């Protein structure tokens, strides 16, 4: 386990990318194949948040700076632009104004480069200044952080006036120096190799709101300036900024107007003091029992939240889902921007938004798409206070689901997390019995055995490890298909030998008079979609797959799904399980190619955007209900029930239906994914007429 470093006091850093990079072409731009010769082009990277090798592409043409539209943009375009910016190549590109919207002209549209052109002007495009785009479609590039040897950087603009990289809150109260997160302190900016202060003349709550949002906090509060005035009178100060003026909707301090002090700033801010900010932490990061109790009371009064994040790899990121008419749904990404994303982040108890993501970057949702063209100003308390347009079927698809990445407070957890290491050098066990729900910020927040370790002296055999990933699969069952295909079959025993061998029948089948008689089976089809951001692959490698001669196929997972019939109190009256007979891409969405096929000992898995179909008429695609008495029940199907394969979201792995059985026929209705409905709607589902007393009406 890695060691922990010590610091004199914790500090909170936020990287801001507001520096401009302006580079002239190495040579005059030659005429393009279909366009007349033009003036020499210049290029720069701009926007926020970003590093020095990425940003919104801006081109200087005809004595005016402008942007490039993302229509038909490709990696080939990015390669050409990165070389003109002095980098050897591109590693990616960004659409939908990821680095913020530019101003002025949109010089190029429908650019189509092969990738080996010397200039963007050599590529095919609609013509200079001919565009039907808005700045919401400004393109950006991510260049490989390696410069072209000998490239002339004489035109790089990176002056003091436009350079603001890091901001922190420096706590000065003795208790605040040890406690995380840091919610109050002096606002400081990085200047050369040290830190400098901001003069608070003209400083107001709007400025504080912006700083708190950057630090991962949803709101600001008043601070005792007199205390800090007394404290700073004894300090040697180095002021860097003054006249900061924010509207409160900015996501970074660099977006506000401000001025830099020139020369010797030791005597600056004579009638002011350093800017001080105090922030209100969200529920996940609140410290102190009184503060947490107050926030719990507020949550109870407000009821179930009407907004949530799904599918993210980290706290504070994910696909945005909203609750409307008792059903969870997504938001279309039309006009989705940082202001709307920040309203979502603050409503959920985080800070402002780092990114407003489009194009289902956090995976595709299911169910309805509730909202479109959300246009928040950034001051709203809730997303529901923002103007939006109701969705129509023609407007959007789930490939356009909006998502966010929010600023969250620095908690220092990287010094306490678990490492995946060679277990041969383990000297002791420190935790056992760890059971997490998945939303905890640290392993110490999960259930565990505490001091009563169950494997203290077992050596290295039971040392736990992890392999981390930015992306994961996300499986879910197509609930309507279960409802549409459910029926009862009385199947003769002489046709069930293979099924019995694979334990697909109830235990009472062992006592039957084989091969005479029959078993009553509830059959239905299962269509399992992968809506995540990584392919679903079996945990076991091909070398350990098990061959089943009776059905003549390999099992890559012993238990892929659980099928259960439950009473209203959760008691199982019938159960079944399904091994992964064959994990493959039965069908895929338009534009997605199949990757997995079981034939000829092929690779098994489910590609992102594809689904695996188990038809109702194949063996073991059933629940044996021979021993079930007439009544009202719940049919439950759970995918990946033992959590053998990582997924970004396990809350949608269960599907439930109401089930009415009269001893001869069965009615399956109200099928839905486990997390698709509101809490109130779920209660109604569990208590529909006849369900509680288990009587047929």
Short mmCIF file of N, CA and C in Angstrom, two decimals, residues 341-400:
data_model
loop_
_atom_site.label_atom_id
_atom_site.label_comp_id
_atom_site.label_asym_id
_atom_site.label_seq_id
_atom_site.Cartn_x
_atom_site.Cartn_y
_atom_site.Cartn_z
N UNK A 341 -25.02 23.10 -17.78
CA UNK A 341 -24.33 22.03 -17.06
C UNK A 341 -23.99 22.45 -15.64
N UNK A 342 -23.61 23.73 -15.45
CA UNK A 342 -23.27 24.21 -14.11
C UNK A 342 -24.48 24.25 -13.19
N UNK A 343 -25.65 24.58 -13.74
CA UNK A 343 -26.87 24.54 -12.94
C UNK A 343 -27.13 23.12 -12.44
N UNK A 344 -26.93 22.14 -13.31
CA UNK A 344 -27.07 20.73 -12.91
C UNK A 344 -26.08 20.39 -11.80
N UNK A 345 -24.82 20.75 -12.00
CA UNK A 345 -23.78 20.41 -11.03
C UNK A 345 -24.07 21.02 -9.66
N UNK A 346 -24.43 22.28 -9.63
CA UNK A 346 -24.70 22.94 -8.34
C UNK A 346 -25.95 22.37 -7.69
N UNK A 347 -26.95 22.04 -8.49
CA UNK A 347 -28.17 21.46 -7.93
C UNK A 347 -27.89 20.13 -7.25
N UNK A 348 -26.90 19.41 -7.75
CA UNK A 348 -26.54 18.10 -7.18
C UNK A 348 -25.52 18.22 -6.05
N UNK A 349 -25.12 19.43 -5.71
CA UNK A 349 -24.21 19.61 -4.59
C UNK A 349 -22.75 19.67 -4.97
N UNK A 350 -22.45 19.82 -6.27
CA UNK A 350 -21.08 19.97 -6.72
C UNK A 350 -20.81 21.43 -7.04
N UNK A 351 -19.68 21.71 -7.66
CA UNK A 351 -19.36 23.07 -8.05
C UNK A 351 -19.87 23.36 -9.45
N UNK A 352 -19.21 24.27 -10.15
CA UNK A 352 -19.58 24.57 -11.53
C UNK A 352 -19.11 23.43 -12.44
N UNK A 353 -19.51 23.50 -13.69
CA UNK A 353 -19.19 22.43 -14.63
C UNK A 353 -17.80 22.61 -15.23
N UNK A 354 -17.05 21.53 -15.30
CA UNK A 354 -15.80 21.54 -16.05
C UNK A 354 -16.06 21.34 -17.53
N UNK A 355 -17.03 20.46 -17.84
CA UNK A 355 -17.35 20.16 -19.23
C UNK A 355 -18.85 19.94 -19.37
N UNK A 356 -19.39 20.40 -20.48
CA UNK A 356 -20.75 20.07 -20.89
C UNK A 356 -20.62 19.11 -22.07
N UNK A 357 -20.93 17.85 -21.84
CA UNK A 357 -20.65 16.80 -22.81
C UNK A 357 -21.88 16.51 -23.68
N UNK A 358 -21.63 16.28 -24.94
CA UNK A 358 -22.70 15.98 -25.89
C UNK A 358 -22.46 14.63 -26.54
N UNK A 359 -23.41 14.20 -27.36
CA UNK A 359 -23.21 12.98 -28.13
C UNK A 359 -23.11 11.72 -27.30
N UNK A 360 -23.86 11.66 -26.19
CA UNK A 360 -23.89 10.45 -25.34
C UNK A 360 -22.49 10.03 -24.91
N UNK A 361 -21.64 11.02 -24.55
CA UNK A 361 -20.27 10.71 -24.13
C UNK A 361 -20.22 9.89 -22.85
N UNK A 362 -21.30 9.90 -22.06
CA UNK A 362 -21.36 9.07 -20.85
C UNK A 362 -22.32 7.90 -21.03
N UNK A 363 -22.46 7.45 -22.26
CA UNK A 363 -23.33 6.32 -22.55
C UNK A 363 -24.75 6.77 -22.85
N UNK A 364 -25.48 5.91 -23.55
CA UNK A 364 -26.86 6.21 -23.91
C UNK A 364 -27.81 5.78 -22.81
N UNK A 365 -28.80 6.63 -22.56
CA UNK A 365 -29.84 6.28 -21.62
C UNK A 365 -30.93 5.47 -22.28
N UNK A 366 -31.96 5.17 -21.52
CA UNK A 366 -33.12 4.45 -22.03
C UNK A 366 -34.38 5.21 -21.66
N UNK A 367 -35.50 4.75 -22.18
CA UNK A 367 -36.75 5.40 -21.84
C UNK A 367 -36.92 6.72 -22.57
N UNK A 368 -37.71 7.63 -22.01
CA UNK A 368 -38.02 8.88 -22.70
C UNK A 368 -36.85 9.86 -22.70
N UNK A 369 -36.84 10.76 -23.68
CA UNK A 369 -35.97 11.93 -23.68
C UNK A 369 -36.88 13.10 -23.31
N UNK A 370 -36.74 13.61 -22.10
CA UNK A 370 -37.73 14.55 -21.56
C UNK A 370 -37.56 15.98 -22.06
N UNK A 371 -36.31 16.46 -22.18
CA UNK A 371 -36.08 17.88 -22.44
C UNK A 371 -35.16 18.08 -23.64
N UNK A 372 -35.32 19.22 -24.28
CA UNK A 372 -34.47 19.59 -25.41
C UNK A 372 -34.24 21.10 -25.37
N UNK A 373 -33.10 21.51 -25.93
CA UNK A 373 -32.75 22.93 -26.02
C UNK A 373 -32.89 23.64 -24.66
N UNK A 374 -32.28 23.04 -23.65
CA UNK A 374 -32.24 23.68 -22.33
C UNK A 374 -31.32 24.90 -22.41
N UNK A 375 -31.79 26.02 -21.92
CA UNK A 375 -31.01 27.27 -22.02
C UNK A 375 -31.01 27.99 -20.68
N UNK A 376 -30.12 27.57 -19.79
CA UNK A 376 -30.00 28.21 -18.48
C UNK A 376 -29.13 29.46 -18.59
N UNK A 377 -29.39 30.42 -17.75
CA UNK A 377 -28.53 31.60 -17.64
C UNK A 377 -27.34 31.32 -16.74
N UNK A 378 -27.50 30.37 -15.83
CA UNK A 378 -26.44 30.03 -14.88
C UNK A 378 -26.74 30.46 -13.47
N UNK A 379 -27.82 31.23 -13.29
CA UNK A 379 -28.19 31.71 -11.95
C UNK A 379 -29.31 30.89 -11.34
N UNK A 380 -29.89 29.98 -12.09
CA UNK A 380 -31.05 29.23 -11.61
C UNK A 380 -30.67 28.26 -10.50
N UNK A 381 -31.61 28.06 -9.57
CA UNK A 381 -31.40 27.10 -8.48
C UNK A 381 -31.57 25.67 -8.96
N UNK A 382 -32.37 25.48 -9.98
CA UNK A 382 -32.66 24.14 -10.48
C UNK A 382 -32.74 24.16 -11.99
N UNK A 383 -32.43 23.04 -12.61
CA UNK A 383 -32.56 22.92 -14.05
C UNK A 383 -34.01 23.14 -14.50
N UNK A 384 -34.94 22.82 -13.62
CA UNK A 384 -36.36 22.96 -13.97
C UNK A 384 -36.78 24.42 -14.04
N UNK A 385 -35.94 25.34 -13.55
CA UNK A 385 -36.24 26.76 -13.67
C UNK A 385 -35.74 27.35 -14.98
N UNK A 386 -35.03 26.54 -15.78
CA UNK A 386 -34.46 27.02 -17.03
C UNK A 386 -35.45 26.84 -18.17
N UNK A 387 -35.41 27.72 -19.16
CA UNK A 387 -36.25 27.51 -20.35
C UNK A 387 -35.81 26.24 -21.08
N UNK A 388 -36.77 25.50 -21.60
CA UNK A 388 -36.47 24.31 -22.40
C UNK A 388 -37.63 24.06 -23.34
N UNK A 389 -37.39 23.17 -24.28
CA UNK A 389 -38.43 22.80 -25.23
C UNK A 389 -38.80 21.35 -25.02
N UNK A 390 -40.09 21.05 -25.02
CA UNK A 390 -40.53 19.67 -24.91
C UNK A 390 -40.10 18.88 -26.14
N UNK A 391 -39.81 17.64 -25.91
CA UNK A 391 -39.24 16.81 -26.97
C UNK A 391 -40.34 16.23 -27.85
N UNK A 392 -40.03 16.04 -29.10
CA UNK A 392 -40.89 15.27 -29.99
C UNK A 392 -40.08 14.11 -30.54
N UNK A 393 -40.75 13.13 -31.07
CA UNK A 393 -40.08 11.90 -31.50
C UNK A 393 -39.04 12.17 -32.58
N UNK A 394 -39.27 13.21 -33.37
CA UNK A 394 -38.35 13.50 -34.47
C UNK A 394 -37.13 14.29 -34.03
N UNK A 395 -37.18 14.88 -32.84
CA UNK A 395 -36.13 15.80 -32.42
C UNK A 395 -34.79 15.13 -32.14
N UNK A 396 -34.80 14.14 -31.29
CA UNK A 396 -33.54 13.60 -30.75
C UNK A 396 -33.61 12.09 -30.59
N UNK A 397 -32.41 11.50 -30.51
CA UNK A 397 -32.25 10.09 -30.16
C UNK A 397 -31.30 10.01 -28.96
N UNK A 398 -31.20 8.83 -28.39
CA UNK A 398 -30.34 8.68 -27.21
C UNK A 398 -28.85 8.82 -27.56
N UNK A 399 -28.53 8.82 -28.84
CA UNK A 399 -27.14 9.11 -29.23
C UNK A 399 -26.80 10.57 -28.98
N UNK A 400 -27.80 11.38 -28.61
CA UNK A 400 -27.58 12.80 -28.34
C UNK A 400 -27.79 13.14 -26.87
#
